[in-house]
Tab-separated table of C-alpha atoms in Angstrom:
chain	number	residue	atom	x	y	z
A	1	UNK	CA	101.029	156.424	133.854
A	2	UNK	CA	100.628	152.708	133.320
A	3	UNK	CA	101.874	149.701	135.057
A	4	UNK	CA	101.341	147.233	132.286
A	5	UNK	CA	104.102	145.668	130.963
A	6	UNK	CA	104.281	144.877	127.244
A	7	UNK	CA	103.916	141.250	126.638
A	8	UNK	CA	106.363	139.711	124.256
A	9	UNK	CA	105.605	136.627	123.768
A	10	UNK	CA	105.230	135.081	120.295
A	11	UNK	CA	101.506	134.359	118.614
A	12	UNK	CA	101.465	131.463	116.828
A	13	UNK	CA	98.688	131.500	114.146
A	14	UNK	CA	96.743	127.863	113.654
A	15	UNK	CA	95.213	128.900	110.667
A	16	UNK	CA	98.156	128.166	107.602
A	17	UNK	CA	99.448	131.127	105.906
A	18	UNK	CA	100.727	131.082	102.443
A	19	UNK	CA	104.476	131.942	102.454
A	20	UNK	CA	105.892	135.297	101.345
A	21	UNK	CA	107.663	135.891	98.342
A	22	UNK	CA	111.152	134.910	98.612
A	23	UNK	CA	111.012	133.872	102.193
A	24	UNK	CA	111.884	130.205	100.868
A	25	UNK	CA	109.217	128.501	103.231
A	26	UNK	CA	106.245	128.397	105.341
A	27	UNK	CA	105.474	131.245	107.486
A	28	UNK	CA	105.459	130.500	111.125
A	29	UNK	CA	106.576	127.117	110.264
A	30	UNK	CA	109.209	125.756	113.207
A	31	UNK	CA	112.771	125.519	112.850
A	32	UNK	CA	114.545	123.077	114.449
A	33	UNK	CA	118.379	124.041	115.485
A	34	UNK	CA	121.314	122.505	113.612
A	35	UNK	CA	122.300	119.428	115.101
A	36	UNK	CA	119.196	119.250	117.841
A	37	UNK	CA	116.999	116.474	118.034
A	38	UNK	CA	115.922	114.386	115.159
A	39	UNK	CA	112.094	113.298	115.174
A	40	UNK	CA	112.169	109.280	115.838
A	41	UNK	CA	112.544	107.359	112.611
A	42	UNK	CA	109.916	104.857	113.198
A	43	UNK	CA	106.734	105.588	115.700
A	44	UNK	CA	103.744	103.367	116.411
A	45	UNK	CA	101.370	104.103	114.085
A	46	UNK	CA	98.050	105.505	114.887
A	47	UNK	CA	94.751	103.678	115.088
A	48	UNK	CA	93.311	105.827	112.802
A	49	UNK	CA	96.157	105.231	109.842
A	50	UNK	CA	95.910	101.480	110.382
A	51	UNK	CA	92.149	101.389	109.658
A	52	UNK	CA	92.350	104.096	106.593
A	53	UNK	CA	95.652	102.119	105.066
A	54	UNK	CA	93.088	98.715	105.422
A	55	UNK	CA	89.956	100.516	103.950
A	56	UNK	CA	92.406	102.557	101.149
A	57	UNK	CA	94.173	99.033	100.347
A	58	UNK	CA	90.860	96.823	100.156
A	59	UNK	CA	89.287	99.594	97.827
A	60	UNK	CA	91.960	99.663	95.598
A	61	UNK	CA	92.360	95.828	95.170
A	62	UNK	CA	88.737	96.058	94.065
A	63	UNK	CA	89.816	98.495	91.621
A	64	UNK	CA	87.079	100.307	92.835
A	65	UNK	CA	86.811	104.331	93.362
A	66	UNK	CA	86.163	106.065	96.130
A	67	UNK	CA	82.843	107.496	94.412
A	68	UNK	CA	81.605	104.410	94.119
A	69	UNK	CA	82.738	103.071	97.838
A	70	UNK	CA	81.403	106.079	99.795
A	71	UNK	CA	77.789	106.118	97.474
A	72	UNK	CA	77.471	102.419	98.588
A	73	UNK	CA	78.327	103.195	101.915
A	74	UNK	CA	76.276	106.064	102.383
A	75	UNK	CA	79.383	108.002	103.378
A	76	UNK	CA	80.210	111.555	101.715
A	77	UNK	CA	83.191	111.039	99.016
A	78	UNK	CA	85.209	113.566	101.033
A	79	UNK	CA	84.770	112.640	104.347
A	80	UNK	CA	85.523	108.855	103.383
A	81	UNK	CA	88.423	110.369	101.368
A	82	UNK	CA	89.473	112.110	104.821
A	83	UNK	CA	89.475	108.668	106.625
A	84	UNK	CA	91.141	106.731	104.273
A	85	UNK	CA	94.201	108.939	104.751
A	86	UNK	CA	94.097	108.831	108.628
A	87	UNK	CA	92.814	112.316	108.988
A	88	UNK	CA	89.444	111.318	110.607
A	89	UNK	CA	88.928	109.376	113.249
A	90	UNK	CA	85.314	107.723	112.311
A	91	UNK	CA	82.825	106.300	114.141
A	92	UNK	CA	82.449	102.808	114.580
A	93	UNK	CA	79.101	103.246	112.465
A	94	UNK	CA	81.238	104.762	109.781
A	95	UNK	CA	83.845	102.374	109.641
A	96	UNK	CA	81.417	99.332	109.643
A	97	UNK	CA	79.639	100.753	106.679
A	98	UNK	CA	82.550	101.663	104.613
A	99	UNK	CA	83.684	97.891	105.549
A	100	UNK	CA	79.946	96.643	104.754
A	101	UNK	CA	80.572	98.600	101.191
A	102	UNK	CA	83.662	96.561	100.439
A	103	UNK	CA	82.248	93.528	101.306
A	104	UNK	CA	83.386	93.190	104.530
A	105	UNK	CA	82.691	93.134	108.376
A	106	UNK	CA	83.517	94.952	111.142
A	107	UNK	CA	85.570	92.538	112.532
A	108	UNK	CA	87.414	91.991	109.051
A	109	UNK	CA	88.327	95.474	109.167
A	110	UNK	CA	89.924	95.448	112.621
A	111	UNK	CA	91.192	92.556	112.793
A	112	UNK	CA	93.227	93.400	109.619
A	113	UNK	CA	94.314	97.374	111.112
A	114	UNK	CA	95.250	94.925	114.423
A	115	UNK	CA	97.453	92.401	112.017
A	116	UNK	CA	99.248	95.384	110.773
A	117	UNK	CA	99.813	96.957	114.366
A	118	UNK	CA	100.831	93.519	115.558
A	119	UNK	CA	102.866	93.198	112.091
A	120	UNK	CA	104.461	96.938	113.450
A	121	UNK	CA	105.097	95.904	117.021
A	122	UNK	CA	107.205	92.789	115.670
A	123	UNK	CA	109.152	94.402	113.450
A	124	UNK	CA	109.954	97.096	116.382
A	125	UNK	CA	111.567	94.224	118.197
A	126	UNK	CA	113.416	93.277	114.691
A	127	UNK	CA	115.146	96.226	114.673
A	128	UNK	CA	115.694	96.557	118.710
A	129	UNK	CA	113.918	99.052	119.490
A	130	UNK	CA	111.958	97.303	121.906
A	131	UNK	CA	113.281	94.924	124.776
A	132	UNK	CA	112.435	91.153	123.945
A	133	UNK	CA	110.471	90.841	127.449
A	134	UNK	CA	108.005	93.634	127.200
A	135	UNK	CA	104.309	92.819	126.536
A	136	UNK	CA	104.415	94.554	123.034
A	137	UNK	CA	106.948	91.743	121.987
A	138	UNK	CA	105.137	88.900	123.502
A	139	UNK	CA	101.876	90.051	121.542
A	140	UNK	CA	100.504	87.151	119.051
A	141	UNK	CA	97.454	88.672	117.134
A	142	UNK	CA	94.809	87.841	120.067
A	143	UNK	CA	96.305	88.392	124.051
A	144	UNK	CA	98.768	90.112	125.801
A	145	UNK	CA	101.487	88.043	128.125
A	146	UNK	CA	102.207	89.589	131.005
């Protein structure tokens, strides 16, 4: 006779699964309970999405594609693609030659993903939701005051 216990707990696939027909949504996919918490409205943004919004919005104001962006940077169309949308988090060899391919620097490129972060931060303290005295509010695009 064995000791063993059964084990309920719950597997949780990572791989996605394709809904079944009629269940009205994603298999596995978590439910939140009526009237729990909310996720926050407004979080800081990765470092990631900063630098793929910058490389996505320079490419586009070159009305250029990403074919032609990734073949000039020596990058694969996907992968480039990939960290455009924040999905990648690329090397700093990657990112300065997908900058390099759009005519700019390294330093162009950060410095603009660190104007929008600073440009988040402020508006953050617009809308309260961070006090007045903390360093994030004092920020102004090159130190921190303590």
């Amino acid at each position: 006779m064995s000791t063993h216990t059964p084990n309920d707990s719950r597997v949780i696939s990572l791989r996605p699964q394709a809904p079944s027909p009629g269940s009205g949504g994603a298999v596995g996919a978590p439910r939140r309970p009526v009237g729990g918490p909310q996720p926050r409205a407004s979080r800081e943004p990765l470092w990631r999405d900063l630098v793929g919004d910058v490389l996505r919005r320079e490419r586009l104001a070159q009305k250029r594609t990403l074919k032609d962006v990734s073949e000039a940077a020596r990058i694969s169309m996907p992968y480039l693609s990939e960290v455009e949308r924040g999905r990648k988090e690329a090397s700093s060899e990657v990112l300065a030659a997908a900058a390099q391919a759009l005519g700019l620097g390294l330093a162009d490129l950060l410095l603009l993903a660190g104007d929008e972060l600073a440009r988040h931060a402020r508006s953050r303290v617009v809308r309260g939701r961070t006090s007045p005295t903390s360093p994030t509010a004092q920020y102004d695009g090159f130190c921190l005051a303590a």
